[in-house]
PDB file of C-alpha atoms in Angstrom:
ATOM      1  CA  MET B   2       0.006   0.209   0.267  1.00 77.00           C
ATOM      2  CA  THR B   3       1.102   3.615  -0.509  1.00 89.00           C
ATOM      3  CA  TYR B   4      -0.045   6.948  -0.279  1.00 96.00           C
ATOM      4  CA  LYS B   5      -0.769   8.363  -4.138  1.00 97.00           C
ATOM      5  CA  THR B   6      -1.949  11.886  -3.261  1.00 98.00           C
ATOM      6  CA  ILE B   7      -0.694  13.832  -0.266  1.00 98.00           C
ATOM      7  CA  LEU B   8      -2.302  17.233   0.468  1.00 97.00           C
ATOM      8  CA  VAL B   9      -0.160  19.658   2.724  1.00 96.00           C
ATOM      9  CA  HIS B  10      -1.513  22.757   3.756  1.00 93.00           C
ATOM     10  CA  PHE B  11       0.452  26.106   4.845  1.00 92.00           C
ATOM     11  CA  GLU B  12      -0.235  29.021   6.687  1.00 85.00           C
ATOM     12  CA  SER B  13       3.156  31.035   6.482  1.00 84.00           C
ATOM     13  CA  GLU B  14       6.407  31.178   4.342  1.00 84.00           C
ATOM     14  CA  ALA B  15       8.021  30.491   7.794  1.00 81.00           C
ATOM     15  CA  GLN B  16       6.221  26.807   7.849  1.00 78.00           C
ATOM     16  CA  ILE B  17       7.396  26.024   4.711  1.00 85.00           C
ATOM     17  CA  LYS B  18      11.008  24.528   4.923  1.00 83.00           C
ATOM     18  CA  GLY B  19      10.429  21.969   7.529  1.00 87.00           C
ATOM     19  CA  VAL B  20       7.121  20.755   6.499  1.00 91.00           C
ATOM     20  CA  LEU B  21       8.209  20.431   2.767  1.00 92.00           C
ATOM     21  CA  ASP B  22      11.477  18.343   3.673  1.00 92.00           C
ATOM     22  CA  TYR B  23       9.085  15.877   5.466  1.00 94.00           C
ATOM     23  CA  VAL B  24       6.479  15.690   2.664  1.00 95.00           C
ATOM     24  CA  ILE B  25       9.143  15.587  -0.163  1.00 95.00           C
ATOM     25  CA  ALA B  26      10.500  12.340   1.739  1.00 95.00           C
ATOM     26  CA  LEU B  27       7.173  11.104   2.098  1.00 95.00           C
ATOM     27  CA  ALA B  28       6.492  11.684  -1.767  1.00 96.00           C
ATOM     28  CA  ARG B  29       9.720  10.154  -2.797  1.00 96.00           C
ATOM     29  CA  ALA B  30       8.837   6.943  -0.699  1.00 94.00           C
ATOM     30  CA  HIS B  31       5.388   6.398  -1.973  1.00 95.00           C
ATOM     31  CA  GLY B  32       5.642   8.064  -5.436  1.00 95.00           C
ATOM     32  CA  ALA B  33       2.901  10.562  -4.376  1.00 97.00           C
ATOM     33  CA  HIS B  34       1.354  13.394  -6.188  1.00 98.00           C
ATOM     34  CA  VAL B  35       1.534  16.574  -3.719  1.00 98.00           C
ATOM     35  CA  ILE B  36      -1.056  19.438  -3.508  1.00 98.00           C
ATOM     36  CA  GLY B  37       0.194  22.270  -1.836  1.00 97.00           C
ATOM     37  CA  VAL B  38      -2.711  24.502  -0.258  1.00 96.00           C
ATOM     38  CA  ALA B  39      -2.660  27.943   1.044  1.00 95.00           C
ATOM     39  CA  VAL B  40      -6.519  29.378   2.165  1.00 93.00           C
ATOM     40  CA  LEU B  41      -7.264  33.270   1.833  1.00 93.00           C
ATOM     41  CA  PRO B  42      -8.544  34.866   5.214  1.00 89.00           C
ATOM     42  CA  SER B  43     -12.304  34.083   5.810  1.00 86.00           C
ATOM     43  CA  TYR B  44     -14.771  37.109   5.471  1.00 82.00           C
ATOM     44  CA  TYR B  45     -16.086  36.379   8.952  1.00 71.00           C
ATOM     45  CA  LYS B  46     -12.839  35.898  10.452  1.00 66.00           C
ATOM     46  CA  VAL B  47     -11.042  39.140   9.575  1.00 59.00           C
ATOM     47  CA  PRO B  48     -10.471  40.999  12.782  1.00 57.00           C
ATOM     48  CA  ALA B  49     -12.920  43.355  13.782  1.00 54.00           C
ATOM     49  CA  SER B  50     -10.362  46.303  13.971  1.00 55.00           C
ATOM     50  CA  GLU B  51      -9.752  46.065   9.942  1.00 51.00           C
ATOM     51  CA  VAL B  52     -13.718  45.644   9.247  1.00 51.00           C
ATOM     52  CA  GLY B  53     -15.356  48.973   8.210  1.00 56.00           C
ATOM     53  CA  THR B  54     -15.893  48.648   4.473  1.00 59.00           C
ATOM     54  CA  THR B  55     -15.976  45.783   2.175  1.00 59.00           C
ATOM     55  CA  ALA B  56     -13.111  47.671   0.555  1.00 66.00           C
ATOM     56  CA  LEU B  57     -10.925  46.964   3.908  1.00 80.00           C
ATOM     57  CA  ILE B  58     -11.870  43.554   3.973  1.00 82.00           C
ATOM     58  CA  GLU B  59     -10.860  42.822   0.604  1.00 87.00           C
ATOM     59  CA  ASP B  60      -7.573  44.980   1.194  1.00 88.00           C
ATOM     60  CA  VAL B  61      -6.550  42.187   3.960  1.00 87.00           C
ATOM     61  CA  ARG B  62      -7.234  39.375   1.460  1.00 90.00           C
ATOM     62  CA  ASP B  63      -5.479  40.989  -1.470  1.00 93.00           C
ATOM     63  CA  GLN B  64      -2.252  41.719   0.799  1.00 93.00           C
ATOM     64  CA  PHE B  65      -2.608  38.091   1.797  1.00 93.00           C
ATOM     65  CA  ARG B  66      -2.578  36.842  -1.709  1.00 95.00           C
ATOM     66  CA  ALA B  67       0.246  39.094  -3.041  1.00 97.00           C
ATOM     67  CA  THR B  68       2.492  38.545   0.059  1.00 95.00           C
ATOM     68  CA  THR B  69       1.988  35.382   2.252  1.00 94.00           C
ATOM     69  CA  ALA B  70       0.413  33.365  -0.358  1.00 96.00           C
ATOM     70  CA  ALA B  71       2.786  34.253  -3.104  1.00 97.00           C
ATOM     71  CA  ALA B  72       5.736  33.761  -0.996  1.00 96.00           C
ATOM     72  CA  MET B  73       4.608  30.028   0.047  1.00 95.00           C
ATOM     73  CA  ARG B  74       3.949  29.284  -3.880  1.00 96.00           C
ATOM     74  CA  ALA B  75       7.309  30.428  -4.543  1.00 96.00           C
ATOM     75  CA  ALA B  76       8.987  28.522  -2.048  1.00 95.00           C
ATOM     76  CA  PHE B  77       6.832  25.083  -2.734  1.00 96.00           C
ATOM     77  CA  GLU B  78       7.474  25.485  -6.541  1.00 96.00           C
ATOM     78  CA  LYS B  79      11.327  25.928  -5.909  1.00 95.00           C
ATOM     79  CA  ALA B  80      11.500  23.030  -3.613  1.00 94.00           C
ATOM     80  CA  LEU B  81       9.561  20.352  -5.666  1.00 94.00           C
ATOM     81  CA  GLY B  82      10.586  21.833  -9.419  1.00 91.00           C
ATOM     82  CA  GLN B  83      13.043  19.325  -9.702  1.00 90.00           C
ATOM     83  CA  GLU B  84      10.865  16.237  -8.149  1.00 95.00           C
ATOM     84  CA  THR B  85       9.882  13.200 -10.356  1.00 95.00           C
ATOM     85  CA  PHE B  86       6.611  13.228  -8.662  1.00 96.00           C
ATOM     86  CA  GLY B  87       3.901  15.368  -9.483  1.00 96.00           C
ATOM     87  CA  SER B  88       3.046  18.320  -7.502  1.00 97.00           C
ATOM     88  CA  GLU B  89       0.497  21.420  -7.927  1.00 97.00           C
ATOM     89  CA  TRP B  90      -0.296  24.471  -6.078  1.00 97.00           C
ATOM     90  CA  ARG B  91      -3.773  25.644  -4.965  1.00 97.00           C
ATOM     91  CA  LEU B  92      -4.924  29.385  -3.370  1.00 97.00           C
ATOM     92  CA  ILE B  93      -8.348  28.633  -1.642  1.00 95.00           C
ATOM     93  CA  ASP B  94     -10.931  31.519  -1.267  1.00 95.00           C
ATOM     94  CA  PRO B  95     -13.259  30.104   1.499  1.00 92.00           C
ATOM     95  CA  GLY B  96     -15.472  32.988   1.116  1.00 91.00           C
ATOM     96  CA  PHE B  97     -17.272  32.729   4.778  1.00 88.00           C
ATOM     97  CA  ARG B  98     -16.107  29.406   5.728  1.00 87.00           C
ATOM     98  CA  ALA B  99     -13.232  28.545   8.210  1.00 83.00           C
ATOM     99  CA  THR B 100     -10.023  27.365   6.728  1.00 85.00           C
ATOM    100  CA  ILE B 101     -10.258  24.127   8.243  1.00 86.00           C
ATOM    101  CA  GLU B 102     -13.398  23.163   5.996  1.00 88.00           C
ATOM    102  CA  SER B 103     -11.761  24.567   3.193  1.00 90.00           C
ATOM    103  CA  VAL B 104      -8.843  22.388   3.519  1.00 92.00           C
ATOM    104  CA  ALA B 105     -11.252  19.592   4.396  1.00 91.00           C
ATOM    105  CA  ASP B 106     -13.066  19.794   1.028  1.00 92.00           C
ATOM    106  CA  LEU B 107      -9.932  19.094  -0.763  1.00 94.00           C
ATOM    107  CA  GLY B 108      -8.668  16.750   1.858  1.00 94.00           C
ATOM    108  CA  ASN B 109     -11.595  14.302   1.025  1.00 94.00           C
ATOM    109  CA  ALA B 110      -9.824  13.413  -2.414  1.00 95.00           C
ATOM    110  CA  ALA B 111      -6.643  12.759  -0.614  1.00 97.00           C
ATOM    111  CA  ASP B 112      -4.861   9.707   0.901  1.00 97.00           C
ATOM    112  CA  LEU B 113      -3.219  11.400   3.591  1.00 97.00           C
ATOM    113  CA  ILE B 114      -3.067  15.211   4.659  1.00 95.00           C
ATOM    114  CA  VAL B 115      -0.354  16.855   6.158  1.00 95.00           C
ATOM    115  CA  VAL B 116      -1.015  19.819   8.599  1.00 91.00           C
ATOM    116  CA  ARG B 117       1.300  21.625  11.365  1.00 85.00           C
ATOM    117  CA  GLN B 118       0.589  20.683  15.015  1.00 76.00           C
ATOM    118  CA  GLU B 119      -1.267  24.010  15.205  1.00 64.00           C
ATOM    119  CA  LEU B 120      -3.395  25.438  12.045  1.00 57.00           C
ATOM    120  CA  HIS B 121      -4.447  28.734  13.225  1.00 56.00           C
ATOM    121  CA  GLY B 122      -3.628  32.303  12.050  1.00 52.00           C
ATOM    122  CA  GLU B 123      -4.117  35.845  12.260  1.00 51.00           C
ATOM    123  CA  HIS B 124      -7.368  35.581  10.465  1.00 47.00           C
ATOM    124  CA  ASP B 125      -8.586  32.271  11.377  1.00 49.00           C
ATOM    125  CA  GLU B 126      -9.644  30.587  14.457  1.00 48.00           C
ATOM    126  CA  GLY B 127      -7.754  27.293  12.942  1.00 45.00           C
ATOM    127  CA  TYR B 128      -7.900  24.014  15.223  1.00 47.00           C
ATOM    128  CA  ARG B 129      -6.982  25.200  18.564  1.00 47.00           C
ATOM    129  CA  ASP B 130      -9.064  23.095  21.087  1.00 42.00           C
ATOM    130  CA  GLY B 131     -10.325  21.052  17.811  1.00 49.00           C
ATOM    131  CA  LEU B 132      -7.114  19.524  16.417  1.00 56.00           C
ATOM    132  CA  GLY B 133      -8.814  16.582  15.470  1.00 67.00           C
ATOM    133  CA  LEU B 134     -11.568  18.246  13.589  1.00 76.00           C
ATOM    134  CA  LEU B 135     -10.210  17.810  10.179  1.00 83.00           C
ATOM    135  CA  ALA B 136      -9.896  13.961  10.498  1.00 83.00           C
ATOM    136  CA  VAL B 137     -13.458  14.202  11.557  1.00 81.00           C
ATOM    137  CA  LEU B 138     -14.526  16.420   8.678  1.00 85.00           C
ATOM    138  CA  THR B 139     -12.777  14.275   6.116  1.00 87.00           C
ATOM    139  CA  GLY B 140     -12.874  10.399   7.289  1.00 85.00           C
ATOM    140  CA  ARG B 141      -9.134  10.612   5.869  1.00 93.00           C
ATOM    141  CA  PRO B 142      -5.851  10.206   7.825  1.00 94.00           C
ATOM    142  CA  VAL B 143      -4.707  13.470   9.038  1.00 94.00           C
ATOM    143  CA  LEU B 144      -0.670  13.639   9.570  1.00 94.00           C
ATOM    144  CA  LEU B 145      -0.044  16.521  12.153  1.00 91.00           C
ATOM    145  CA  LEU B 146       3.812  17.653  12.438  1.00 91.00           C
ATOM    146  CA  PRO B 147       4.916  19.124  15.554  1.00 88.00           C
ATOM    147  CA  HIS B 148       4.915  22.700  16.391  1.00 81.00           C
ATOM    148  CA  LYS B 149       8.521  23.032  16.978  1.00 79.00           C
ATOM    149  CA  GLU B 150      10.740  20.385  15.457  1.00 83.00           C
ATOM    150  CA  ILE B 151      10.283  18.479  12.565  1.00 88.00           C
ATOM    151  CA  PRO B 152      11.831  15.207  11.884  1.00 85.00           C
ATOM    152  CA  ALA B 153      14.164  15.241   8.364  1.00 81.00           C
ATOM    153  CA  ALA B 154      12.592  11.654   7.352  1.00 84.00           C
ATOM    154  CA  PRO B 155       9.409   9.458   7.533  1.00 89.00           C
ATOM    155  CA  PRO B 156       9.141   7.542  10.332  1.00 94.00           C
ATOM    156  CA  GLN B 157      11.256   4.358  11.368  1.00 94.00           C
ATOM    157  CA  THR B 158       9.935   4.021  14.795  1.00 95.00           C
ATOM    158  CA  VAL B 159       6.133   4.055  15.322  1.00 96.00           C
ATOM    159  CA  VAL B 160       4.072   3.345  18.147  1.00 94.00           C
ATOM    160  CA  VAL B 161       0.446   2.629  17.809  1.00 93.00           C
ATOM    161  CA  ALA B 162      -2.276   3.439  20.440  1.00 89.00           C
ATOM    162  CA  TRP B 163      -4.429   0.358  20.406  1.00 85.00           C
ATOM    163  CA  ASP B 164      -7.813  -0.101  22.529  1.00 79.00           C
ATOM    164  CA  GLY B 165      -9.487  -2.491  19.760  1.00 81.00           C
ATOM    165  CA  SER B 166     -12.057   0.208  18.990  1.00 82.00           C
ATOM    166  CA  GLN B 167     -13.144   1.141  15.944  1.00 86.00           C
ATOM    167  CA  LYS B 168     -11.280   4.362  15.853  1.00 86.00           C
ATOM    168  CA  ALA B 169      -8.268   2.536  16.622  1.00 87.00           C
ATOM    169  CA  ALA B 170      -8.690   0.001  13.707  1.00 90.00           C
ATOM    170  CA  ARG B 171      -9.467   2.696  11.176  1.00 93.00           C
ATOM    171  CA  ALA B 172      -6.125   4.663  12.382  1.00 94.00           C
ATOM    172  CA  VAL B 173      -3.783   1.858  12.375  1.00 95.00           C
ATOM    173  CA  PHE B 174      -4.875   0.481   8.810  1.00 96.00           C
ATOM    174  CA  ASP B 175      -4.906   4.006   7.495  1.00 97.00           C
ATOM    175  CA  ALA B 176      -1.204   4.224   9.020  1.00 97.00           C
ATOM    176  CA  LEU B 177      -0.366   1.098   6.762  1.00 97.00           C
ATOM    177  CA  PRO B 178       1.966   2.745   3.919  1.00 96.00           C
ATOM    178  CA  LEU B 179       4.117   4.109   6.883  1.00 97.00           C
ATOM    179  CA  LEU B 180       4.129   1.163   9.140  1.00 96.00           C
ATOM    180  CA  GLN B 181       5.243  -0.921   6.001  1.00 95.00           C
ATOM    181  CA  ASN B 182       7.930   1.337   5.722  1.00 93.00           C
ATOM    182  CA  ALA B 183       9.128   1.342   9.530  1.00 95.00           C
ATOM    183  CA  ALA B 184      11.888  -0.351  11.161  1.00 94.00           C
ATOM    184  CA  ARG B 185      10.002  -0.728  14.598  1.00 94.00           C
ATOM    185  CA  VAL B 186       6.470  -0.948  15.316  1.00 95.00           C
ATOM    186  CA  THR B 187       5.165  -1.424  18.910  1.00 91.00           C
ATOM    187  CA  LEU B 188       1.351  -1.360  19.961  1.00 90.00           C
ATOM    188  CA  ILE B 189       0.742  -0.137  23.182  1.00 86.00           C
ATOM    189  CA  ALA B 190      -2.631  -0.125  25.147  1.00 78.00           C
ATOM    190  CA  VAL B 191      -2.830   2.199  27.889  1.00 67.00           C
ATOM    191  CA  ARG B 192      -5.078   0.723  30.769  1.00 64.00           C
ATOM    192  CA  GLU B 193      -6.141   2.039  33.738  1.00 58.00           C
ATOM    193  CA  ARG B 194      -4.689   0.560  36.869  1.00 56.00           C
ATOM    194  CA  ASP B 195      -8.133  -1.001  38.084  1.00 52.00           C
ATOM    195  CA  ALA B 196      -9.440  -2.085  34.933  1.00 51.00           C
ATOM    196  CA  LEU B 197      -6.715  -4.737  34.253  1.00 48.00           C
ATOM    197  CA  GLY B 198      -7.256  -8.205  35.027  1.00 50.00           C
ATOM    198  CA  GLY B 199     -10.492 -10.610  34.214  1.00 48.00           C
ATOM    199  CA  THR B 200     -12.128 -11.829  30.986  1.00 43.00           C
ATOM    200  CA  GLY B 201     -12.540  -8.359  29.262  1.00 50.00           C
ATOM    201  CA  SER B 202      -8.725  -8.161  29.863  1.00 63.00           C
ATOM    202  CA  ASP B 203      -7.775 -11.262  28.217  1.00 69.00           C
ATOM    203  CA  ILE B 204     -10.184 -10.370  25.435  1.00 69.00           C
ATOM    204  CA  ARG B 205      -8.398  -6.895  24.854  1.00 69.00           C
ATOM    205  CA  ARG B 206      -4.987  -8.646  24.803  1.00 74.00           C
ATOM    206  CA  GLN B 207      -6.296 -11.431  22.357  1.00 79.00           C
ATOM    207  CA  GLN B 208      -7.368  -8.159  20.134  1.00 81.00           C
ATOM    208  CA  GLY B 209      -3.802  -7.017  20.504  1.00 81.00           C
ATOM    209  CA  ASN B 210      -2.443 -10.425  19.418  1.00 85.00           C
ATOM    210  CA  ASP B 211      -4.848 -10.566  16.597  1.00 88.00           C
ATOM    211  CA  LEU B 212      -3.859  -7.280  15.143  1.00 90.00           C
ATOM    212  CA  ARG B 213      -0.219  -7.951  15.403  1.00 90.00           C
ATOM    213  CA  ASP B 214      -1.038 -11.072  13.148  1.00 91.00           C
ATOM    214  CA  ALA B 215      -3.005  -9.084  10.747  1.00 92.00           C
ATOM    215  CA  LEU B 216      -0.183  -6.478  10.565  1.00 94.00           C
ATOM    216  CA  LEU B 217       2.376  -9.292   9.960  1.00 94.00           C
ATOM    217  CA  ARG B 218       0.096 -10.462   6.769  1.00 95.00           C
ATOM    218  CA  HIS B 219       1.064  -6.993   5.602  1.00 95.00           C
ATOM    219  CA  GLY B 220       4.532  -7.226   5.988  1.00 95.00           C
ATOM    220  CA  VAL B 221       4.765  -5.368   8.990  1.00 95.00           C
ATOM    221  CA  GLU B 222       6.362  -6.982  12.057  1.00 91.00           C
ATOM    222  CA  ALA B 223       5.160  -5.247  15.401  1.00 86.00           C
ATOM    223  CA  ALA B 224       6.043  -6.059  18.669  1.00 74.00           C
ATOM    224  CA  VAL B 225       3.966  -7.985  21.034  1.00 68.00           C
ATOM    225  CA  PRO B 226       1.078  -5.468  22.412  1.00 68.00           C
ATOM    226  CA  VAL B 227       2.529  -3.416  25.480  1.00 73.00           C
ATOM    227  CA  GLU B 228       0.369  -2.604  28.298  1.00 72.00           C
ATOM    228  CA  LEU B 229       0.940   0.639  30.021  1.00 65.00           C
ATOM    229  CA  LEU B 230      -0.570   1.246  33.306  1.00 59.00           C
ATOM    230  CA  PHE B 231      -2.045   4.696  34.324  1.00 58.00           C
ATOM    231  CA  GLU B 232      -3.924   6.208  37.270  1.00 54.00           C
ATOM    232  CA  ASP B 233      -4.830   9.722  36.520  1.00 62.00           C
ATOM    233  CA  ASP B 234      -3.620  11.052  32.949  1.00 73.00           C
ATOM    234  CA  VAL B 235      -3.745   8.747  30.126  1.00 76.00           C
ATOM    235  CA  ALA B 236      -2.221  11.043  27.777  1.00 80.00           C
ATOM    236  CA  GLN B 237       0.903  11.593  29.171  1.00 81.00           C
ATOM    237  CA  SER B 238       1.139   7.875  29.694  1.00 80.00           C
ATOM    238  CA  LEU B 239       0.904   7.438  26.367  1.00 84.00           C
ATOM    239  CA  LEU B 240       2.906  10.413  25.292  1.00 86.00           C
ATOM    240  CA  ALA B 241       5.769   9.005  27.893  1.00 86.00           C
ATOM    241  CA  GLY B 242       5.336   5.484  26.718  1.00 85.00           C
ATOM    242  CA  ALA B 243       6.046   6.877  22.996  1.00 89.00           C
ATOM    243  CA  THR B 244       8.917   8.852  24.109  1.00 89.00           C
ATOM    244  CA  ALA B 245      10.585   6.214  25.789  1.00 89.00           C
ATOM    245  CA  ARG B 246      10.564   4.029  22.976  1.00 90.00           C
ATOM    246  CA  HIS B 247      12.147   7.086  20.762  1.00 92.00           C
ATOM    247  CA  ALA B 248       8.989   7.124  18.377  1.00 94.00           C
ATOM    248  CA  ASP B 249       9.058   9.010  15.584  1.00 94.00           C
ATOM    249  CA  LEU B 250       5.038   8.717  14.908  1.00 96.00           C
ATOM    250  CA  LEU B 251       2.319   7.963  17.364  1.00 94.00           C
ATOM    251  CA  VAL B 252      -0.718   6.360  15.459  1.00 94.00           C
ATOM    252  CA  LEU B 253      -3.751   7.649  17.549  1.00 90.00           C
ATOM    253  CA  GLY B 254      -7.656   6.656  16.640  1.00 86.00           C
ATOM    254  CA  GLY B 255      -9.823   9.170  18.733  1.00 69.00           C
ATOM    255  CA  TYR B 256      -8.056   7.679  21.959  1.00 46.00           C
ATOM    256  CA  GLY B 257     -10.073   7.408  24.965  1.00 46.00           C
ATOM    257  CA  HIS B 258     -10.741   5.479  28.096  1.00 45.00           C
ATOM    258  CA  SER B 259     -13.860   3.717  29.466  1.00 44.00           C
ATOM    259  CA  ARG B 260     -13.860   5.657  32.696  1.00 42.00           C
ATOM    260  CA  LEU B 261     -14.492   9.089  31.259  1.00 41.00           C
ATOM    261  CA  ARG B 262     -15.741   7.745  27.646  1.00 42.00           C
ATOM    262  CA  GLU B 263     -13.231  10.572  25.855  1.00 46.00           C
ATOM    263  CA  TRP B 264     -13.020  10.272  22.146  1.00 43.00           C
ATOM    264  CA  VAL B 265     -12.018  12.511  19.388  1.00 42.00           C
ATOM    265  CA  PHE B 266     -12.700  15.946  21.086  1.00 44.00           C
ATOM    266  CA  GLY B 267     -12.258  14.035  24.973  1.00 55.00           C
ATOM    267  CA  GLY B 268      -9.427  15.341  27.050  1.00 67.00           C
ATOM    268  CA  VAL B 269      -7.305  12.240  25.853  1.00 74.00           C
ATOM    269  CA  THR B 270      -6.913  13.343  22.107  1.00 76.00           C
ATOM    270  CA  ARG B 271      -6.893  16.877  22.944  1.00 76.00           C
ATOM    271  CA  SER B 272      -4.221  16.659  25.613  1.00 78.00           C
ATOM    272  CA  VAL B 273      -2.039  14.241  22.973  1.00 82.00           C
ATOM    273  CA  LEU B 274      -2.615  16.763  20.302  1.00 80.00           C
ATOM    274  CA  ARG B 275      -1.692  19.885  22.230  1.00 80.00           C
ATOM    275  CA  HIS B 276       1.691  18.409  23.845  1.00 81.00           C
ATOM    276  CA  MET B 277       2.900  16.032  20.916  1.00 86.00           C
ATOM    277  CA  THR B 278       6.658  16.605  20.352  1.00 86.00           C
ATOM    278  CA  THR B 279       6.476  14.159  17.536  1.00 90.00           C
ATOM    279  CA  PRO B 280       4.478  13.324  14.605  1.00 93.00           C
ATOM    280  CA  VAL B 281       0.887  12.195  15.161  1.00 93.00           C
ATOM    281  CA  LEU B 282      -1.418  10.067  12.803  1.00 94.00           C
ATOM    282  CA  LEU B 283      -5.009  10.813  13.553  1.00 92.00           C
ATOM    283  CA  SER B 284      -7.996   9.027  12.127  1.00 91.00           C
ATOM    284  CA  HIS B 285     -11.629   9.043  13.017  1.00 83.00           C
TER     285      HIS B 285
END
């Protein structure tokens, strides 16, 4: 399996280098077509201080088009101009819609969507507390790159958050093209300390073993599922488990735990995506 269409969203010229280096490496590995996307400021998200007449709103958008968007396009085309895989640039006018909705429209036809950890700019509310919203709107896997340091190459050490749920299953199989090229894959099940033991735990362990066997049939040698105990903060336990294994990708599927019933917009996923220091692939 491979990703044949990769869509990557940019907000500023400062984002270009690290993100593009990563995306170019992915595209080379998968022979993918890359679509670079920038979105004009939405009409309803232009700051109130700048709004007085339609002309002023259009001035803000024209300035973005002539400066920020033009600089991003130039950097994108320069970086990808000599590559053998296909690429194209899109500048989207969202009208009165949010940036994330416009990215989702294009993302529906992509195999993989790549964005920075925080997608929010001067004229848009972006993700912020809804980092997982893009995956929900598209149903496509979203690869979020950390706000600070972006790895220079596709992942070699992958940790998969596994709880046997539909969302976790969707995420791990959405990530197959990355898992197949990784050197090490570890399945981690984060459990509440008082939830271990008994028939339910045995079933979950069997699910983990079944997943390991299914991945092996796809050429992915995953380590035996590891159980991590936690008492208060499942997100921090999961991040700590990924860090301890030197992971350069965490695969997450609306991960939650039974006590609080936290799923895509629950505290677990939100906390992971706010505090991540390594790329996260999220599916819904």
